[in-house]
Structure formats: structure tokens, C-alpha cells
Amino acid sequence: MKKLLLPKVLFVGPPRTGTTWIWEYLRARGDIVLPEGVKETWFFSNMFHKGVGWYASHFKQRRDYSAVIEVDPSLFSHLEAPRRVQKLLGSDVLVVVTVRDPVRRSWSHYLHARRYGWTRKPLEQAIQEIPDIIEASRYSKHIPRWKSVFGEKQVVILYHETLAQSPEIFVRNMCSAIGLPIVDVPEQLFRRKVNISRDVRSQILIRTAMRLSKRLRSHRMYPVIDLFKRMGIQRILYKPLNKGYSLHPQDRAMLFTLLKDEYDFLNVLNRH
């Protein structure tokens, strides 16, 4: 039986911590095997029922490559993901967590949820509707979960703030941590912001588009999704976020109250 080509490095997120930028960097390198046709497969979170054959079909054999990697931020706070990953990929897989200031990450997550039409509610109500706005910032809960399955040495921590301040230093740290040869940041990514938050034009349109996209992804019809994107579907679905839509002091205080323990955890993490 032909040996399946599967990742040995997983970037597990959480969302809004630079994972799209990381994926674009890895793709631009040219020596990394990534899922074909899509950034993340959602296999270990939403598509596990599809089976290993479905997952492995995303990774195409090639002559020369430095690593097989997937970037999937849906995994970080998913309760079943660590054991699923261990079961399929083994205990020696390298798990990479990208952390960001908890309040800023949660706020960005909320704006992202608005962009995709998952909520139109104010932040406090949206948190009840979409728990991951807060849950995915609970590093003190989820990093130990991953370490308990894979061990301290197999869980790598990278910092979004480093990426924001110096992409070159971030890339050097990342490549060193996961054993990749260092390749410079491409010019087009050097100061580029990716996956910028926007707002939706129509709840009905965006929900219809999301349902269609999920169905197409389930059947690996990624070229159809790309065709819609090239046809300008995003201009129909989204509009620029209102410039006045910023984090109000009372919302910032609420987020900090919910996430204050995470700052203590990250301070300890930084010292190790």
C-alpha cells in the first residue's frame, strides 16, 4: 500500500493571530507541501467523518520538499482536535500555536464574525452567540491541553506581536522552531495586511454564500470557490468596515475582565 503523505507540522491557531499571513508565506516559499486548493481543510475540527483518505488526498506527492504542513486555526480551541491529531498523525507531530494579545484577538475575532455574517449583535451579546470570541483567547486552558497530549517540546509558541513588528524576525523564529531552512519574506508580504475585517452588505446573501461554500468544501470543489472569488463575489458580499467601528472603552474593560487571567499566563509563558 502506498504510504500516505500527511503533515508533520500543524499550525493550530487560534484565529486572528496571523495564520493567513503564515500560510501565504509558506505557499510563496515553494518548498512546502500544503493542502491543495484550500488554506485549511477543517479536517480535525469539522470534517473528521470524511476519513483519512479524504484528508490525505489534499497533500500531493512531489520530488523535493522541506516539509508537509497544514495551517488550520479552527483546531486550537476544538475539544476533540488534539486526540484526533494524535490518532492520525502520531505523537511526534509538531504543533505550532500563535498567540496574540487576548483582548485584541477577541475583538478581531468579533469583527471577523461580523464580516462573515455570523452575528450582527453588539459585542456582549455576540459573545453569548459565538463563545469562541472569548474561548479561543483562553491560552491558559488550551495550550496545556495540547501539551498534555503531545508534550512540552512538541508544542511551539510564536507571537503575533513579533510578526506585526518585524516579519523577518518572526520568520527566522518560526523556521528555526520547526526545522525549516530560512527563506526571506517575499516583497509582496513584507508590509501586507491579510484577511482584513470587513462588514457584510446582506445577512441573507452572506448566509447563503457560507452554506454553499461549506458544501463545496465538503466535496473538495475548491476551484469553484476560487472562481467565485475571481469573479468579484467578495465585492458583492462585503463592504469596508465603518471607520468609526472601534473598540469602545467599556467593551475593552469587559474583555479584559473576562481575559485578565490570560495575561498572567502569557507573562509566565514568556519567561520560559
Short mmCIF file of C-alpha atoms in Angstrom, two decimals:
data_model
loop_
_atom_site.label_atom_id
_atom_site.label_comp_id
_atom_site.label_asym_id
_atom_site.label_seq_id
_atom_site.Cartn_x
_atom_site.Cartn_y
_atom_site.Cartn_z
CA MET A 1 0.00 0.00 0.00
CA LYS A 2 1.28 3.45 -0.93
CA LYS A 3 2.30 5.47 2.11
CA LEU A 4 0.06 8.47 2.68
CA LEU A 5 1.63 11.90 2.65
CA LEU A 6 0.46 13.65 5.82
CA PRO A 7 1.58 16.74 7.76
CA LYS A 8 4.25 16.62 10.41
CA VAL A 9 3.70 20.26 11.35
CA LEU A 10 0.33 21.79 12.26
CA PHE A 11 -0.29 25.47 12.87
CA VAL A 12 -3.40 25.27 15.05
CA GLY A 13 -4.16 28.95 15.57
CA PRO A 14 -6.20 30.36 17.20
CA PRO A 15 -7.92 32.55 14.58
CA ARG A 16 -6.87 36.18 14.11
CA THR A 17 -3.25 35.54 15.10
CA GLY A 18 -1.54 35.83 11.71
CA THR A 19 -2.26 32.36 10.37
CA THR A 20 -3.31 33.59 6.92
CA TRP A 21 -0.05 35.53 6.62
CA ILE A 22 1.88 32.41 7.71
CA TRP A 23 0.08 30.30 5.11
CA GLU A 24 0.83 32.82 2.36
CA TYR A 25 4.50 32.88 3.37
CA LEU A 26 4.73 29.07 3.34
CA ARG A 27 2.98 28.91 -0.02
CA ALA A 28 5.30 31.54 -1.52
CA ARG A 29 8.41 29.60 -0.44
CA GLY A 30 7.75 26.85 -2.96
CA ASP A 31 9.29 24.05 -0.89
CA ILE A 32 6.35 23.26 1.39
CA VAL A 33 3.59 20.75 0.69
CA LEU A 34 0.32 22.41 1.76
CA PRO A 35 -3.29 21.29 1.24
CA GLU A 36 -4.05 21.62 -2.45
CA GLY A 37 -6.66 24.18 -3.39
CA VAL A 38 -7.51 25.42 0.10
CA LYS A 39 -5.83 27.08 3.07
CA GLU A 40 -7.29 24.81 5.75
CA THR A 41 -9.22 21.56 5.38
CA TRP A 42 -11.08 21.77 8.72
CA PHE A 43 -10.49 18.02 8.86
CA PHE A 44 -9.70 17.63 12.56
CA SER A 45 -12.49 20.01 13.57
CA ASN A 46 -15.43 19.68 11.16
CA MET A 47 -14.57 17.05 8.54
CA PHE A 48 -13.16 14.15 10.58
CA HIS A 49 -16.02 11.94 9.44
CA LYS A 50 -14.62 12.14 5.90
CA GLY A 51 -11.80 9.79 6.84
CA VAL A 52 -8.04 9.73 6.36
CA GLY A 53 -8.26 9.12 2.61
CA TRP A 54 -10.18 12.35 2.10
CA TYR A 55 -7.66 14.24 4.22
CA ALA A 56 -4.58 12.71 2.60
CA SER A 57 -5.91 13.50 -0.88
CA HIS A 58 -5.19 17.17 -0.16
CA PHE A 59 -1.42 16.58 0.02
CA LYS A 60 0.17 15.79 -3.34
CA GLN A 61 3.42 13.89 -3.70
CA ARG A 62 6.32 15.81 -5.22
CA ARG A 63 10.01 15.20 -5.68
CA ASP A 64 11.58 17.80 -3.44
CA TYR A 65 10.06 19.44 -0.40
CA SER A 66 11.18 20.62 3.01
CA ALA A 67 8.03 19.78 4.98
CA VAL A 68 4.35 18.84 4.82
CA ILE A 69 2.36 21.44 6.76
CA GLU A 70 -1.22 22.49 7.39
CA VAL A 71 -2.35 25.82 8.84
CA ASP A 72 -5.78 25.40 10.45
CA PRO A 73 -6.78 27.90 13.16
CA SER A 74 -10.08 26.09 13.78
CA LEU A 75 -8.18 23.49 15.82
CA PHE A 76 -6.84 25.47 18.78
CA SER A 77 -9.93 25.50 21.00
CA HIS A 78 -11.64 22.45 19.49
CA LEU A 79 -12.01 19.95 22.33
CA GLU A 80 -11.51 16.81 20.23
CA ALA A 81 -8.79 18.10 17.91
CA PRO A 82 -5.66 17.16 19.94
CA ARG A 83 -6.62 13.49 20.29
CA ARG A 84 -7.77 13.30 16.68
CA VAL A 85 -4.45 14.72 15.52
CA GLN A 86 -2.52 12.31 17.72
CA LYS A 87 -4.56 9.35 16.49
CA LEU A 88 -3.94 10.11 12.82
CA LEU A 89 -0.58 11.90 12.72
CA GLY A 90 1.12 10.45 15.80
CA SER A 91 2.62 11.99 18.91
CA ASP A 92 5.69 13.34 17.11
CA VAL A 93 3.76 15.92 15.09
CA LEU A 94 4.90 19.48 15.77
CA VAL A 95 2.06 21.71 16.99
CA VAL A 96 2.50 25.46 16.50
CA VAL A 97 0.37 27.90 18.49
CA THR A 98 0.36 31.58 17.53
CA VAL A 99 -0.62 33.85 20.41
CA ARG A 100 -1.82 37.45 20.35
CA ASP A 101 -2.84 39.97 22.98
CA PRO A 102 -6.06 38.34 24.27
CA VAL A 103 -8.28 41.42 24.16
CA ARG A 104 -7.11 42.41 20.69
CA ARG A 105 -7.52 38.87 19.41
CA SER A 106 -11.07 38.61 20.75
CA TRP A 107 -12.03 41.97 19.29
CA SER A 108 -10.59 40.97 15.91
CA HIS A 109 -12.50 37.68 16.15
CA TYR A 110 -15.71 39.60 16.74
CA LEU A 111 -15.10 41.82 13.69
CA HIS A 112 -14.34 38.69 11.67
CA ALA A 113 -17.63 37.15 12.82
CA ARG A 114 -19.47 40.25 11.64
CA ARG A 115 -17.71 40.02 8.30
CA TYR A 116 -19.00 36.50 7.71
CA GLY A 117 -22.49 37.28 8.92
CA TRP A 118 -22.26 35.05 11.97
CA THR A 119 -23.54 37.89 14.12
CA ARG A 120 -24.87 41.43 13.89
CA LYS A 121 -25.21 41.85 17.63
CA PRO A 122 -23.20 44.13 19.91
CA LEU A 123 -20.07 42.55 21.36
CA GLU A 124 -21.50 41.49 24.74
CA GLN A 125 -24.44 39.69 23.09
CA ALA A 126 -22.25 38.27 20.32
CA ILE A 127 -20.06 36.55 22.92
CA GLN A 128 -23.09 34.57 24.07
CA GLU A 129 -23.91 33.70 20.47
CA ILE A 130 -20.32 32.84 19.47
CA PRO A 131 -18.42 31.60 22.56
CA ASP A 132 -15.17 31.22 20.61
CA ILE A 133 -14.79 35.00 20.58
CA ILE A 134 -13.60 34.52 24.17
CA GLU A 135 -12.81 30.80 24.24
CA ALA A 136 -10.15 30.99 21.53
CA SER A 137 -8.29 33.58 23.64
CA ARG A 138 -8.11 31.25 26.65
CA TYR A 139 -4.48 30.27 26.21
CA SER A 140 -4.25 29.12 29.84
CA LYS A 141 -6.85 26.46 29.09
CA HIS A 142 -5.97 25.27 25.60
CA ILE A 143 -2.16 25.40 25.42
CA PRO A 144 -1.90 22.96 28.37
CA ARG A 145 -4.44 20.69 26.62
CA TRP A 146 -2.20 20.41 23.56
CA LYS A 147 0.89 19.95 25.72
CA SER A 148 -0.79 17.20 27.72
CA VAL A 149 -1.25 15.20 24.51
CA PHE A 150 1.98 15.98 22.63
CA GLY A 151 4.41 17.01 25.36
CA GLU A 152 6.13 20.28 26.13
CA LYS A 153 8.77 20.01 23.39
CA GLN A 154 6.27 19.31 20.60
CA VAL A 155 4.25 22.49 21.16
CA VAL A 156 5.87 25.61 19.72
CA ILE A 157 4.70 29.10 20.72
CA LEU A 158 5.01 32.03 18.29
CA TYR A 159 3.91 35.61 18.85
CA HIS A 160 1.66 37.71 16.61
CA GLU A 161 3.22 40.88 18.02
CA THR A 162 6.59 39.82 16.60
CA LEU A 163 5.00 39.32 13.20
CA ALA A 164 3.40 42.77 13.36
CA GLN A 165 6.66 44.47 14.37
CA SER A 166 9.16 42.53 12.27
CA PRO A 167 8.10 39.85 9.75
CA GLU A 168 11.78 38.97 9.19
CA ILE A 169 12.40 38.16 12.85
CA PHE A 170 9.12 36.26 13.04
CA VAL A 171 10.08 34.13 10.03
CA ARG A 172 13.52 33.40 11.44
CA ASN A 173 11.99 32.34 14.75
CA MET A 174 9.37 30.22 13.01
CA CYS A 175 11.78 28.47 10.65
CA SER A 176 14.22 27.77 13.46
CA ALA A 177 11.48 26.36 15.69
CA ILE A 178 10.05 23.95 13.11
CA GLY A 179 13.31 23.00 11.39
CA LEU A 180 12.90 24.78 8.05
CA PRO A 181 15.66 26.44 6.06
CA ILE A 182 15.23 30.19 6.36
CA VAL A 183 13.77 31.83 3.26
CA ASP A 184 13.36 35.59 3.22
CA VAL A 185 9.92 37.19 3.37
CA PRO A 186 8.68 37.90 -0.18
CA GLU A 187 8.34 41.58 -1.03
CA GLN A 188 4.58 41.29 -1.56
CA LEU A 189 4.14 40.06 2.03
CA PHE A 190 6.60 42.38 3.71
CA ARG A 191 4.11 45.01 4.87
CA ARG A 192 0.90 43.48 3.64
CA LYS A 193 -2.09 43.05 5.91
CA VAL A 194 -4.13 39.97 5.07
CA ASN A 195 -7.63 38.86 5.98
CA ILE A 196 -8.69 42.39 6.96
CA SER A 197 -12.01 42.64 8.77
CA ARG A 198 -14.95 43.95 6.74
CA ASP A 199 -18.70 44.16 7.17
CA VAL A 200 -21.47 42.37 5.28
CA ARG A 201 -23.90 44.01 2.88
CA SER A 202 -26.70 41.47 3.36
CA GLN A 203 -27.27 38.81 6.02
CA ILE A 204 -29.30 36.71 3.59
CA LEU A 205 -26.62 36.79 0.90
CA ILE A 206 -23.75 36.01 3.25
CA ARG A 207 -25.52 33.10 4.97
CA THR A 208 -26.43 31.62 1.58
CA ALA A 209 -22.84 32.03 0.41
CA MET A 210 -21.45 30.41 3.58
CA ARG A 211 -23.77 27.40 3.26
CA LEU A 212 -22.78 26.97 -0.39
CA SER A 213 -19.09 27.34 0.44
CA LYS A 214 -19.29 24.69 3.17
CA ARG A 215 -20.99 22.26 0.81
CA LEU A 216 -18.43 22.90 -1.92
CA ARG A 217 -15.56 22.45 0.55
CA SER A 218 -17.04 19.17 1.75
CA HIS A 219 -16.79 17.85 -1.80
CA ARG A 220 -13.37 19.44 -2.40
CA MET A 221 -14.75 21.72 -5.10
CA TYR A 222 -12.19 24.40 -4.26
CA PRO A 223 -11.74 25.58 -7.89
CA VAL A 224 -15.42 26.60 -7.93
CA ILE A 225 -14.90 28.68 -4.77
CA ASP A 226 -11.82 30.29 -6.33
CA LEU A 227 -13.80 31.07 -9.49
CA PHE A 228 -16.42 32.92 -7.45
CA LYS A 229 -13.66 34.91 -5.75
CA ARG A 230 -12.06 35.85 -9.07
CA MET A 231 -15.46 36.97 -10.36
CA GLY A 232 -15.59 39.53 -7.55
CA ILE A 233 -18.11 37.85 -5.26
CA GLN A 234 -16.46 39.44 -2.21
CA ARG A 235 -17.27 42.93 -3.51
CA ILE A 236 -20.92 41.88 -3.62
CA LEU A 237 -20.90 40.31 -0.15
CA TYR A 238 -18.75 42.78 1.79
CA LYS A 239 -18.25 46.48 2.32
CA PRO A 240 -15.49 48.36 4.16
CA LEU A 241 -15.88 48.32 7.93
CA ASN A 242 -17.18 51.61 9.28
CA LYS A 243 -14.14 53.61 10.37
CA GLY A 244 -15.98 54.62 13.50
CA TYR A 245 -16.41 50.98 14.48
CA SER A 246 -13.64 50.79 17.06
CA LEU A 247 -13.27 49.09 20.42
CA HIS A 248 -15.09 51.25 22.94
CA PRO A 249 -13.55 51.62 26.42
CA GLN A 250 -16.43 49.78 28.10
CA ASP A 251 -16.08 46.85 25.70
CA ARG A 252 -12.32 46.81 26.24
CA ALA A 253 -12.88 46.72 30.00
CA MET A 254 -15.38 43.89 29.65
CA LEU A 255 -12.97 41.84 27.53
CA PHE A 256 -10.12 42.47 29.95
CA THR A 257 -12.26 41.34 32.89
CA LEU A 258 -13.07 38.12 31.06
CA LEU A 259 -9.48 37.54 29.94
CA LYS A 260 -7.29 39.01 32.69
CA ASP A 261 -6.02 35.57 33.76
CA GLU A 262 -4.69 35.03 30.23
CA TYR A 263 -2.26 37.92 30.65
CA ASP A 264 -0.81 36.30 33.76
CA PHE A 265 -0.46 33.02 31.88
CA LEU A 266 1.27 34.66 28.91
CA ASN A 267 3.66 36.53 31.21
CA VAL A 268 4.74 33.21 32.72
CA LEU A 269 4.94 31.64 29.26
CA ASN A 270 7.21 34.45 28.05
CA ARG A 271 9.68 33.74 30.84
CA HIS A 272 10.23 30.15 29.73
#
